[in-house]
Each structure stands twice: as C-alpha cells, then as structure tokens.
XYZ file of C-alpha atoms in Angstrom:
188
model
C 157.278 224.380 83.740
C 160.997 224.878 84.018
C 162.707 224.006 80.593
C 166.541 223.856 80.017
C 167.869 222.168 76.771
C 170.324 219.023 77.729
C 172.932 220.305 74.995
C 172.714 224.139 76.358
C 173.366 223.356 79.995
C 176.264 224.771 82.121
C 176.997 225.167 85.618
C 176.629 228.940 85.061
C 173.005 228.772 83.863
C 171.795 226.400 86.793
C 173.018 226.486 90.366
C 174.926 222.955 91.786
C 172.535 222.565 94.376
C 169.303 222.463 91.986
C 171.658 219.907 89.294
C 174.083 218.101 91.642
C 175.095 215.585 89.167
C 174.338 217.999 85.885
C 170.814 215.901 86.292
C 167.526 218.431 86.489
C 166.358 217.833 89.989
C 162.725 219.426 90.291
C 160.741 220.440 93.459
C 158.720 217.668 95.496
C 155.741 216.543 93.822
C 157.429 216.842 90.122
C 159.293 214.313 88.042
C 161.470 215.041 84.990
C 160.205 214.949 81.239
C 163.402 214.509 78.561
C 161.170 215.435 75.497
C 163.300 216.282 72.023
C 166.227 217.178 74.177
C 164.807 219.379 76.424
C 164.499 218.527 80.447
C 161.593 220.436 81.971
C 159.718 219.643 85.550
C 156.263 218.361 85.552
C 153.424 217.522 87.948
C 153.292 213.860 89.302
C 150.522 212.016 88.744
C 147.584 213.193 91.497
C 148.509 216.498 91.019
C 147.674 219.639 89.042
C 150.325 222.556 87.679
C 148.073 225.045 89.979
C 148.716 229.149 89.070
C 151.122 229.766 90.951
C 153.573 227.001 88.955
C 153.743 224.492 91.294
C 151.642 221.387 92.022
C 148.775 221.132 93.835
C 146.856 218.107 95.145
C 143.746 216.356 93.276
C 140.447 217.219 95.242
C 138.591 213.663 96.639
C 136.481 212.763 93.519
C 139.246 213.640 91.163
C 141.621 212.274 89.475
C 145.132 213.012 87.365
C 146.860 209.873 85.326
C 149.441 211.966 83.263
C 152.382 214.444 84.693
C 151.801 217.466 83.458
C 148.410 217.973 84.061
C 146.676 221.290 84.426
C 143.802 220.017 86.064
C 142.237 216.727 87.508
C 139.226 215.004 86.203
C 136.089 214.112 87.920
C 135.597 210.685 87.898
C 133.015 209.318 85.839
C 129.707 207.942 87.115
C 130.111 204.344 88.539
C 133.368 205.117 90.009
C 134.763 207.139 93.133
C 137.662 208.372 94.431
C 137.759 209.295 98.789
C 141.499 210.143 98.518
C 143.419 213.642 97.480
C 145.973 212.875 95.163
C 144.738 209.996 93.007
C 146.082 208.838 89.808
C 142.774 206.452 89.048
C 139.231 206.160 90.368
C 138.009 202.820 92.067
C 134.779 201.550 90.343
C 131.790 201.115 92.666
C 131.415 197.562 93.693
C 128.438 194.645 93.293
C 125.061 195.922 94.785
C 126.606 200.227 94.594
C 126.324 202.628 92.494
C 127.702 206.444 91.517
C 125.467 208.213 89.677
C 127.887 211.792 89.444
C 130.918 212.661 87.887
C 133.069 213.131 90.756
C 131.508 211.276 93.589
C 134.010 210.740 96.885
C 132.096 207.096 97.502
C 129.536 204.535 96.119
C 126.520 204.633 97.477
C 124.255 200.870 98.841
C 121.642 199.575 96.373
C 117.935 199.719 98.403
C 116.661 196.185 100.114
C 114.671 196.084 96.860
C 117.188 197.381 94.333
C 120.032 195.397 92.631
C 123.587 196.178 90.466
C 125.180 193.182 89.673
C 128.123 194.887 87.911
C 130.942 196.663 88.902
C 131.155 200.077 88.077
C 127.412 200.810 87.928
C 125.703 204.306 87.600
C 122.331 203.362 89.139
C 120.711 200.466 90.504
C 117.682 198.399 88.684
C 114.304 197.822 90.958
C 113.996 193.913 91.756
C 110.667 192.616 89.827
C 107.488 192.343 92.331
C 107.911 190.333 95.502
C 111.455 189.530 95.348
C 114.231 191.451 97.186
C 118.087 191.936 97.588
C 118.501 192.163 101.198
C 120.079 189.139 101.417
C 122.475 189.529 98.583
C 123.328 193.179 99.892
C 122.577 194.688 96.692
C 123.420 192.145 94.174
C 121.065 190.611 93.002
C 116.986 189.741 93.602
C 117.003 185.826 94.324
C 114.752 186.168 97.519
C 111.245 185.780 96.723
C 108.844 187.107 99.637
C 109.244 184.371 102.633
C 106.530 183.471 104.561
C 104.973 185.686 106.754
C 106.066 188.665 104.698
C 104.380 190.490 101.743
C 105.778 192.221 98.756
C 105.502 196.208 98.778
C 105.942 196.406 95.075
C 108.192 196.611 92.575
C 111.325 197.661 93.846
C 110.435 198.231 97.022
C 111.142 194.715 98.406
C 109.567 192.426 101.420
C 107.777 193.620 104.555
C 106.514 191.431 108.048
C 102.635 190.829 108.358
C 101.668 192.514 111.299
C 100.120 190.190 114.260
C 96.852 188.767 113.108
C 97.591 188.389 109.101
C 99.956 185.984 107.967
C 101.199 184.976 104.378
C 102.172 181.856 102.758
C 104.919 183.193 101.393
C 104.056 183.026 97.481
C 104.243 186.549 95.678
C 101.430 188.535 97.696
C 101.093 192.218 97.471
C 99.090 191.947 100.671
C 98.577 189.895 104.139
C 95.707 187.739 104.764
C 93.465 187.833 107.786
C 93.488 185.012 110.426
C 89.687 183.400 109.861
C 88.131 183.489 113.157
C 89.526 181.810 116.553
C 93.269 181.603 114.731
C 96.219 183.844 116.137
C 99.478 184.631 114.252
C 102.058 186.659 115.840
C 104.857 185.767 113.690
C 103.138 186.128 110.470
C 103.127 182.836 109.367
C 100.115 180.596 109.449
C-alpha cells in the first residue's frame, strides 16, 4: 500500500500528476483510506492486493467486501457467486442448493427432492410417493397421480407402463389389468 501522512505532504515528495489537487489519487481499481492522518491506496471491494502490489480480480466463487483485502473468500455453502470481482455472494434460491464453499452456481433439487429455503446447502428427499416436479424443487405437495407409481423415498413418481395402471393413491408398484382390460395411459 502506498502511505503518505496528510500533515507531511509536499509537492516535492509526490509528483502533480499523481496529487493534482494535493488529494492522493491511487491507480484504477483502488480507493483512498484517511486512517489517523495517514492517506494510503487500497484494493476496491472485488479485488485482492495480489504480490506484485496491485489489485487483482476475485476468482468466480469468491468474494471480497472490505478494501484492503489480501485475498477473497470462498463463498459459503448455500450461496454462489458466477461473476469475477464480487463484493457479496447470491444465496441459492427455493428448490437449489450449494453444497461447497466456493461454488460458481446453485445447483436444481431432483423431481423427488425439495429446499424450501433460500440459501440451502442440500436438498431433503420428499417422503414416499410424493414429488416436487411440479413445484421445481420447492416443495413435495404432489402425491403420485393416477396412472403413476411412487419409486421411493426421494426418488419421486414414475408412468405405469401399458397394461398396469394405478389409482393414484401412494403405490410403490403398478397393478395388472385383470383379463380382457387394456390400459395404455396407465389409468384404469
């Protein structure tokens, strides 16, 4: 960081073109910091003081809130970041989750998996017969409809192939057509 205090400053010790108006003017990407009357350049938020001494950008999944920062933070699980130079991480929305520290997006809850928070780190399995397809994610309000069975817990709703049908109440299985009966739908 480049540090001058505001009482010792002179047009000999800095150049007119770097303090026009006997104001510290820093490089792009840097802001002045007055801190017990000293000036001194520091990264913007997004960026990183890199080794050579100037700022560098935040990776995608990172993060920097305060200037001068000497390195970005991954963001924490349930939330993302896709950009380079962020100064916060977006939380994953309804029915997605992140479950790594410095994830670059959310990723969709399962047809028969649910999170209905935002900012969630995993997503729950849906209790037997019931699925989230419908509510992309957000919750499990659709029980098995008719015609379909339940795969398990979890795992969410699949179509009777032609010649079984369901009734649509929780069934872990399709039912045969009796004899002289055709379904191609799945429904009886």
């Amino acid at each position: 960081a480049y540090e001058m205090r505001i009482s010792d400053w002179s047009s000999d010790v800095c150049s007119s073109d770097l303090f026009p108006s006997h104001d510290m003017v820093c490089p792009g990407m840097h802001q002045v910091v007055s801190s017990e009357g000293w000036d001194r350049c520091v990264c913007e938020s997004g960026f990183f003081m890199g080794g050579s001494g100037g700022c560098e950008e935040c990776p995608p999944g990172e993060f920097s809130v305060a200037p001068d920062t000497h390195e970005c933070k991954k963001c924490g699980v349930g939330g993302f970041s896709e950009v380079k130079k962020a100064s916060v991480c977006q939380p994953c929305l309804q029915g997605e989750y992140s479950g790594v520290e410095g994830a670059t997006v959310c990723v969709k809850c399962g047809q028969g998996e649910y999170q209905r928070f935002v900012g969630g780190s995993r997503c729950d399995k849906c209790p037997y017969g019931f699925s989230s397809k419908k509510s992309k994610g957000v919750i499990c309000g659709e029980r098995c409809e008719a015609g379909k069975y339940a795969l398990g817990e979890g795992k969410g709703c699949e179509v009777c192939e032609a010649g079984m049908y369901s009734t649509g109440v929780v069934m872990g299985r399709c039912e045969r057509c009796e004899p002289g009966h055709y379904v191609s739908s799945g429904v009886e």
